[in-house]
Short mmCIF file of C-alpha atoms in Angstrom, two decimals:
data_model
loop_
_atom_site.label_atom_id
_atom_site.label_comp_id
_atom_site.label_asym_id
_atom_site.label_seq_id
_atom_site.Cartn_x
_atom_site.Cartn_y
_atom_site.Cartn_z
CA MET Q 1 137.03 100.22 91.85
CA LYS Q 2 136.11 96.95 93.65
CA ILE Q 3 135.98 97.26 97.50
CA SER Q 4 135.51 94.02 99.94
CA ILE Q 5 134.20 94.44 103.08
CA PHE Q 6 135.13 91.52 105.52
CA CYS Q 7 132.99 91.40 108.50
CA GLY Q 8 131.70 89.20 111.36
CA CYS Q 9 127.99 90.00 110.88
CA PHE Q 10 126.06 91.64 108.33
CA TYR Q 11 122.36 92.80 107.61
CA PRO Q 12 119.77 91.69 108.99
CA SER Q 13 121.66 91.00 112.23
CA VAL Q 14 120.94 93.60 114.76
CA HIS Q 15 124.61 94.56 115.81
CA PRO Q 16 126.59 97.93 115.51
CA ARG Q 17 129.28 96.23 113.49
CA ALA Q 18 126.60 95.04 111.03
CA PHE Q 19 125.31 98.43 110.74
CA ARG Q 20 128.82 99.62 109.94
CA ALA Q 21 129.35 97.10 107.24
CA GLU Q 22 125.82 97.95 105.58
CA GLU Q 23 126.08 101.59 105.79
CA LEU Q 24 129.53 101.47 104.04
CA ALA Q 25 128.59 98.85 101.48
CA LYS Q 26 125.42 100.90 100.43
CA GLU Q 27 127.22 104.18 100.35
CA PHE Q 28 130.23 102.80 97.95
CA ILE Q 29 127.51 101.45 95.68
CA ARG Q 30 125.89 104.95 95.52
CA LYS Q 31 129.36 106.16 94.83
CA GLY Q 32 129.58 103.73 91.83
CA PHE Q 33 131.93 101.09 93.25
CA GLU Q 34 131.57 97.51 92.93
CA VAL Q 35 131.13 96.17 96.50
CA SER Q 36 131.26 92.59 97.87
CA VAL Q 37 130.48 91.61 101.55
CA VAL Q 38 132.26 88.66 102.92
CA ASN Q 39 130.37 87.64 106.02
CA MET Q 40 131.58 85.23 108.85
CA SER Q 41 127.90 84.78 109.97
CA THR Q 42 124.47 84.15 108.67
CA VAL Q 43 120.80 84.77 109.88
CA LYS Q 44 118.75 81.47 109.46
CA GLY Q 45 115.85 82.11 106.85
CA PHE Q 46 117.04 85.42 105.53
CA ASP Q 47 117.10 85.43 101.70
CA TYR Q 48 120.64 86.88 100.87
CA ASP Q 49 120.18 86.30 97.35
CA LYS Q 50 117.01 88.52 97.13
CA TYR Q 51 118.79 91.31 99.36
CA SER Q 52 122.17 91.01 97.08
CA LYS Q 53 120.05 91.68 93.79
CA GLU Q 54 117.77 94.48 95.42
CA GLN Q 55 120.94 96.26 96.85
CA ASN Q 56 123.38 95.74 93.95
CA ILE Q 57 125.69 94.19 96.83
CA LYS Q 58 127.35 90.86 96.22
CA VAL Q 59 127.29 88.89 99.76
CA ILE Q 60 129.50 85.78 100.39
CA ASN Q 61 128.72 83.97 103.51
CA LEU Q 62 131.41 82.08 105.02
CA ASN Q 63 129.10 80.36 107.31
CA ILE Q 64 131.79 80.14 110.09
CA LEU Q 65 129.75 81.58 113.09
CA HIS Q 66 126.18 80.42 112.18
CA GLY Q 67 124.50 79.59 115.44
CA ARG Q 68 126.77 81.62 117.52
CA ALA Q 69 124.49 84.01 118.93
CA SER Q 70 124.28 83.72 122.70
CA LYS Q 71 121.20 82.71 124.58
CA VAL Q 72 120.05 83.03 128.20
CA ALA Q 73 121.98 80.53 130.01
CA SER Q 74 120.09 77.31 131.24
CA TYR Q 75 122.92 75.00 131.83
CA VAL Q 76 123.61 74.59 135.68
CA PRO Q 77 126.89 73.05 136.11
CA LYS Q 78 127.49 70.49 139.00
CA TYR Q 79 130.66 72.25 140.18
CA PRO Q 80 130.10 75.85 139.38
CA LYS Q 81 133.34 77.22 140.77
CA LEU Q 82 135.22 74.66 138.85
CA TYR Q 83 133.17 75.37 135.87
CA LYS Q 84 133.87 79.07 136.20
CA PHE Q 85 137.49 78.48 136.46
CA LYS Q 86 137.53 76.37 133.33
CA ARG Q 87 135.79 78.81 131.21
CA PHE Q 88 137.84 81.48 132.51
CA CYS Q 89 141.15 79.59 131.27
CA ILE Q 90 139.78 78.67 127.88
CA GLU Q 91 138.89 82.33 127.28
CA TYR Q 92 141.95 83.81 128.73
CA PHE Q 93 144.76 81.43 127.15
CA ILE Q 94 143.12 80.60 123.82
CA CYS Q 95 140.03 82.96 123.58
CA GLY Q 96 137.51 79.95 123.25
CA ASN Q 97 137.15 79.07 119.52
CA PHE Q 98 139.31 81.91 118.17
CA PHE Q 99 142.01 79.84 116.42
CA ARG Q 100 139.51 77.02 115.31
CA TYR Q 101 137.28 79.49 113.46
CA ALA Q 102 140.38 81.62 112.12
CA LYS Q 103 141.52 78.08 110.57
CA LYS Q 104 138.11 77.59 108.87
CA THR Q 105 138.07 80.96 107.67
CA ILE Q 106 141.44 81.36 106.14
CA PRO Q 107 141.19 79.38 103.07
CA GLN Q 108 137.70 80.94 102.02
CA LEU Q 109 139.50 84.27 101.72
CA SER Q 110 140.55 83.70 98.30
CA CYS Q 111 137.36 85.34 97.39
CA LEU Q 112 139.24 88.68 98.34
CA GLU Q 113 141.69 88.21 95.55
CA ASP Q 114 140.45 90.58 92.80
CA SER Q 115 139.70 93.56 95.25
CA ASP Q 116 141.20 96.92 95.03
CA CYS Q 117 140.70 97.30 98.65
CA VAL Q 118 139.55 95.17 101.62
CA ILE Q 119 138.20 96.77 104.53
CA ALA Q 120 138.01 94.28 107.28
CA LEU Q 121 135.90 94.98 110.48
CA SER Q 122 136.73 93.86 113.94
CA THR Q 123 134.20 92.06 116.33
CA PRO Q 124 135.18 89.54 116.07
CA PHE Q 125 139.01 89.79 116.11
CA GLU Q 126 138.92 86.52 114.12
CA CYS Q 127 138.22 88.82 110.99
CA PHE Q 128 141.57 90.64 111.40
CA TYR Q 129 143.66 87.54 112.55
CA SER Q 130 142.13 85.47 109.50
CA LEU Q 131 143.05 88.21 106.91
CA TYR Q 132 146.58 88.63 108.38
CA LYS Q 133 147.21 84.76 108.05
CA TYR Q 134 145.84 84.82 104.64
CA LEU Q 135 148.01 87.68 103.56
CA LYS Q 136 150.91 86.15 105.31
CA GLN Q 137 150.47 83.02 103.16
CA ASN Q 138 149.44 84.66 99.83
CA GLY Q 139 151.26 88.00 99.76
CA LYS Q 140 149.33 91.32 99.38
CA ASN Q 141 147.82 92.79 96.06
CA PHE Q 142 145.19 95.18 97.63
CA VAL Q 143 145.00 97.80 100.10
CA VAL Q 144 143.95 96.75 103.42
CA ILE Q 145 142.20 98.85 106.07
CA GLY Q 146 141.28 97.44 109.49
CA ASP Q 147 138.30 99.02 111.24
CA SER Q 148 138.10 98.53 114.90
CA GLY Q 149 135.80 99.72 117.50
CA ASP Q 150 137.86 98.56 120.48
CA PRO Q 151 141.40 96.89 120.73
CA PHE Q 152 141.63 93.10 121.28
CA TYR Q 153 144.24 92.89 123.97
CA TYR Q 154 143.83 96.13 125.53
CA SER Q 155 139.94 95.76 125.67
CA LYS Q 156 138.60 97.10 129.12
CA GLN Q 157 135.99 94.37 128.78
CA THR Q 158 138.04 91.07 128.76
CA LYS Q 159 141.42 89.87 130.01
CA ARG Q 160 143.61 87.84 127.70
CA ALA Q 161 146.90 86.25 127.92
CA ILE Q 162 149.76 88.44 126.87
CA TRP Q 163 150.51 86.68 123.59
CA PHE Q 164 147.30 88.15 122.10
CA LYS Q 165 149.23 91.60 122.40
CA TYR Q 166 151.93 90.36 120.14
CA ILE Q 167 149.27 88.59 117.86
CA GLU Q 168 147.40 91.80 117.44
CA ARG Q 169 150.66 93.95 116.92
CA SER Q 170 151.73 91.53 114.03
CA VAL Q 171 148.04 91.66 112.60
CA TYR Q 172 148.03 95.65 112.57
CA LYS Q 173 151.65 95.66 111.15
CA SER Q 174 150.24 93.77 107.97
CA PHE Q 175 147.57 96.61 107.40
CA ASP Q 176 148.14 99.75 105.48
CA TYR Q 177 145.65 101.67 107.83
CA LEU Q 178 143.75 100.93 111.07
CA THR Q 179 140.42 103.34 111.50
CA ILE Q 180 139.10 103.73 114.75
CA PRO Q 181 135.94 105.97 115.92
CA THR Q 182 137.43 108.40 118.20
CA PRO Q 183 140.77 110.07 119.08
CA ASN Q 184 140.34 109.27 122.75
CA ALA Q 185 141.15 105.70 122.04
CA ILE Q 186 144.36 106.33 120.37
CA PRO Q 187 146.45 105.67 123.62
CA LEU Q 188 144.89 102.08 123.66
CA TYR Q 189 146.50 101.32 120.29
CA GLU Q 190 149.80 103.13 120.53
CA PRO Q 191 151.32 100.07 122.10
CA LEU Q 192 150.10 97.91 119.08
CA ILE Q 193 150.63 100.01 116.04
CA GLU Q 194 152.54 103.16 114.78
CA LYS Q 195 150.52 106.23 115.22
CA GLY Q 196 150.77 107.23 111.38
CA LYS Q 197 148.58 104.40 110.43
CA ILE Q 198 145.70 105.23 112.66
CA GLU Q 199 142.99 107.12 111.26
CA ILE Q 200 139.98 108.60 113.01
CA ILE Q 201 136.61 107.63 111.04
CA PRO Q 202 133.58 107.15 113.40
CA GLN Q 203 130.46 105.09 112.79
CA GLY Q 204 128.40 106.43 109.94
CA PHE Q 205 124.84 106.24 109.06
CA ASN Q 206 122.62 107.57 106.26
CA MET Q 207 120.70 110.70 107.64
CA LYS Q 208 118.04 110.74 104.89
CA ASP Q 209 114.68 109.21 104.67
CA GLN Q 210 114.51 108.28 108.49
CA PRO Q 211 111.07 108.73 109.68
CA LEU Q 212 110.47 110.36 113.19
CA TYR Q 213 107.66 110.52 115.66
CA GLU Q 214 106.03 113.99 115.52
CA GLY Q 215 103.21 113.44 118.22
CA ASP Q 216 102.63 115.06 121.67
CA PHE Q 217 105.13 114.36 124.35
CA SER Q 218 103.26 116.25 127.15
CA THR Q 219 101.19 113.07 127.92
CA GLN Q 220 101.68 110.50 130.82
CA PRO Q 221 103.22 108.11 131.56
CA ILE Q 222 106.83 109.68 131.06
CA LYS Q 223 108.51 107.35 128.23
CA ILE Q 224 112.37 106.69 129.05
CA GLY Q 225 114.33 104.97 126.39
CA TYR Q 226 117.55 102.93 126.44
CA ALA Q 227 119.17 100.97 123.40
CA GLY Q 228 122.11 98.28 123.42
CA VAL Q 229 123.91 96.30 126.02
CA PHE Q 230 124.63 96.64 129.80
CA TYR Q 231 128.19 95.90 130.88
CA TRP Q 232 128.32 95.26 134.44
CA ASP Q 233 132.06 96.28 134.97
CA ILE Q 234 132.36 99.25 132.59
CA ARG Q 235 128.71 100.32 132.05
CA ASN Q 236 127.00 99.38 135.37
CA PRO Q 237 123.14 100.64 135.19
CA SER Q 238 122.46 99.67 139.00
CA PHE Q 239 122.44 103.56 140.02
CA LEU Q 240 119.80 104.14 137.35
CA PHE Q 241 117.63 101.13 138.44
CA GLU Q 242 117.89 102.09 141.98
CA TYR Q 243 116.56 105.60 141.08
CA LEU Q 244 113.91 104.57 138.80
CA ASP Q 245 112.77 101.89 141.58
CA LYS Q 246 112.36 104.60 144.02
CA SER Q 247 110.52 107.07 141.78
CA THR Q 248 106.82 107.88 142.48
CA LEU Q 249 106.17 109.42 139.00
CA ASP Q 250 104.43 107.75 136.37
CA TYR Q 251 106.91 106.34 133.74
CA ARG Q 252 107.66 103.34 131.31
CA PHE Q 253 111.34 102.39 130.92
CA TYR Q 254 111.79 100.96 127.19
CA VAL Q 255 114.75 98.88 126.67
CA PHE Q 256 115.91 97.77 123.25
CA MET Q 257 118.41 94.92 123.27
CA ARG Q 258 119.69 92.62 120.63
CA MET Q 259 118.82 89.56 122.39
CA PRO Q 260 117.76 88.24 126.03
CA ASP Q 261 120.36 88.91 128.62
CA GLY Q 262 120.29 86.57 131.60
CA ARG Q 263 122.15 88.71 133.96
CA PHE Q 264 120.06 91.96 133.02
CA LEU Q 265 116.89 89.88 133.72
CA GLU Q 266 118.15 88.50 137.00
CA GLU Q 267 119.09 92.21 138.15
CA ILE Q 268 115.69 93.68 137.25
CA GLU Q 269 113.92 91.12 139.64
CA LYS Q 270 115.56 93.14 142.28
CA TYR Q 271 113.56 96.13 141.76
CA THR Q 272 109.98 95.69 142.56
CA ASN Q 273 108.58 98.94 141.20
CA LEU Q 274 110.99 99.20 138.20
CA LYS Q 275 110.19 95.72 137.05
CA GLN Q 276 106.52 96.48 136.51
CA ARG Q 277 107.29 99.67 134.54
CA ILE Q 278 110.10 98.09 132.16
CA ILE Q 279 109.27 97.44 128.53
CA ILE Q 280 111.75 95.11 126.79
CA LYS Q 281 112.00 94.50 123.11
CA TYR Q 282 114.47 92.59 121.38
CA ALA Q 283 116.09 92.78 117.90
CA VAL Q 284 114.36 95.76 116.48
CA PRO Q 285 115.65 96.65 113.04
CA ARG Q 286 117.72 99.81 113.28
CA LYS Q 287 115.33 102.04 111.23
CA GLU Q 288 112.33 100.99 113.33
CA LEU Q 289 114.54 101.41 116.41
CA ILE Q 290 115.21 105.02 115.72
CA PHE Q 291 111.61 105.67 115.17
CA GLU Q 292 110.89 104.08 118.52
CA LEU Q 293 113.41 106.02 120.36
CA SER Q 294 111.89 109.22 118.71
CA LYS Q 295 108.66 108.51 120.66
CA MET Q 296 110.58 108.88 123.95
CA ASN Q 297 110.55 111.83 126.10
CA PHE Q 298 114.16 111.25 126.84
CA LEU Q 299 116.82 108.81 126.21
CA VAL Q 300 119.61 107.37 128.53
CA ASN Q 301 123.14 106.80 127.88
CA VAL Q 302 124.87 104.81 130.55
CA GLU Q 303 128.57 105.99 130.05
CA ASN Q 304 131.52 103.62 130.01
CA LEU Q 305 133.80 104.27 133.05
CA SER Q 306 136.56 105.16 130.44
CA ASN Q 307 136.24 107.75 127.64
CA THR Q 308 137.98 105.56 125.01
CA GLN Q 309 134.72 104.44 123.40
CA MET Q 310 131.77 106.29 122.01
CA PRO Q 311 128.71 103.90 121.96
CA SER Q 312 127.08 103.83 118.48
CA LYS Q 313 123.72 104.21 120.31
CA LEU Q 314 124.51 107.92 120.72
CA ILE Q 315 124.56 108.48 117.10
CA ASP Q 316 121.12 106.74 116.89
CA TYR Q 317 120.01 108.94 119.75
CA ALA Q 318 121.03 112.12 117.91
CA ILE Q 319 119.16 111.04 114.70
CA ALA Q 320 115.93 110.37 116.84
CA ARG Q 321 116.32 113.91 118.15
CA ARG Q 322 115.31 113.40 121.54
CA PRO Q 323 117.13 114.93 124.78
CA ILE Q 324 120.01 112.56 126.02
CA LEU Q 325 120.65 111.74 129.64
CA SER Q 326 124.33 110.66 129.94
CA CYS Q 327 126.16 109.91 133.05
CA ASN Q 328 127.63 106.65 134.85
CA GLU Q 329 127.77 105.51 138.50
CA ASN Q 330 130.37 107.69 139.39
CA ASN Q 331 129.52 111.17 137.86
CA TYR Q 332 125.65 111.17 137.92
CA ASP Q 333 123.75 113.88 139.67
CA ILE Q 334 120.31 113.10 141.43
CA THR Q 335 119.31 116.74 140.78
CA VAL Q 336 119.74 116.05 137.00
CA LEU Q 337 117.77 112.86 137.06
CA ASP Q 338 114.92 114.65 138.78
CA GLN Q 339 115.22 117.45 136.18
CA PHE Q 340 114.65 115.10 133.33
CA MET Q 341 111.91 113.17 135.00
CA GLU Q 342 110.10 116.61 135.32
CA GLY Q 343 110.80 117.52 131.51
CA ASN Q 344 113.61 120.03 132.24
CA TYR Q 345 116.45 118.98 129.90
CA SER Q 346 118.85 121.86 130.33
CA ALA Q 347 121.64 119.47 131.07
CA LYS Q 348 121.09 117.21 128.01
CA TYR Q 349 124.17 115.72 126.32
CA GLU Q 350 124.76 117.19 122.82
CA VAL Q 351 125.62 115.14 119.95
CA ASP Q 352 126.18 116.70 116.28
CA ALA Q 353 124.78 114.09 113.96
CA SER Q 354 126.22 115.61 111.10
CA GLU Q 355 129.70 114.47 111.93
CA TYR Q 356 128.41 110.86 111.18
CA ASP Q 357 127.00 111.31 107.67
CA ILE Q 358 127.97 108.22 105.89
CA GLU Q 359 128.48 110.27 102.83
CA LYS Q 360 131.43 112.20 104.33
CA LEU Q 361 132.99 109.18 106.09
CA ALA Q 362 132.92 107.16 102.93
CA ASP Q 363 134.70 109.86 101.26
CA LYS Q 364 137.53 109.32 104.03
CA PHE Q 365 137.87 105.84 103.16
CA GLU Q 366 138.11 106.63 99.67
CA ASN Q 367 140.95 108.92 100.17
CA LEU Q 368 142.77 106.49 102.36
CA ILE Q 369 142.57 103.86 99.49
CA ASN Q 370 143.81 106.16 96.88
CA GLN Q 371 146.67 107.07 98.93
CA LYS Q 372 148.09 103.44 98.65
CA ARG Q 373 146.30 101.98 95.72
CA TYR Q 374 149.05 102.91 93.51
CA LEU Q 375 151.32 100.40 95.50
CA TYR Q 376 149.41 97.38 94.43
CA LYS Q 377 149.01 98.03 90.72
#
């Protein structure tokens, strides 16, 4: 069986969707399938040919999003309010370069033609939309599974014009299945797709051969770890920063991020004590990241204000086997924060890592494919 994975980013990108694509690709190879990865973006200087030969994964780079990675903003507009309004309008009405990127992508998707199944990963949604337009123009002769971490129109992070709701609905209608990571997110998708097409398949990882730290955790300073992005509307960390800034204990706060975040760096400047104790590391490869996390006394998860998403960092945290402090600005308890700082982890958040074993989750994808494969033969 030939499976193609169509994604916005792939290894060595440090992004949850890149992790998703690579873990699936490697597991399908282990299962004996022929695997192609159709990748919209590239990482400058990375030898994809060497990687393809070593992993036996055919990587097709479309070079659509090359150079798209965000940077710390340095441009200062002459009229800030007008500039902000203009940017809002562009993002709200046409979603930036959404249609331009899709137009460049669609003709290149002929590389999917001999697939038995195409698994398309959202983020960016251009993946879904481009595949939908390609199928509309050329017909469908393979099983199509869309894999989404968050709906496009009903996303809690971004407001978009109402026509994107109808675009998203049309896109999902052309797919055989839509896989999402948690049943809590089903209500967000119900206005967009019939419930019978929705399948729950969370993020999966290979649990084998992951080195972990085995040293002493009783020494000072206290090591606190956080991995991922801060969202100031749905995942605001200010309560944590304020608490740590007031703490008189000896600690170091390690923050692992994909890339510099101007808003985060600006916020940290407000906290005199905290900014002297924070250590920021960028673009740490995932296997190395989990090892670094396993050195921490405890790990912090700043929860989303809604429970429709499960941050993939929680799976990494579980693999690292360190206690997890999970809370948000509305439900945090000073007493619990104090307990963690003192080494009492009785209120730790529990995650069963075995539920995210890539072997089990790849089997679920295979079962979905086999249910529909006969339609296209």
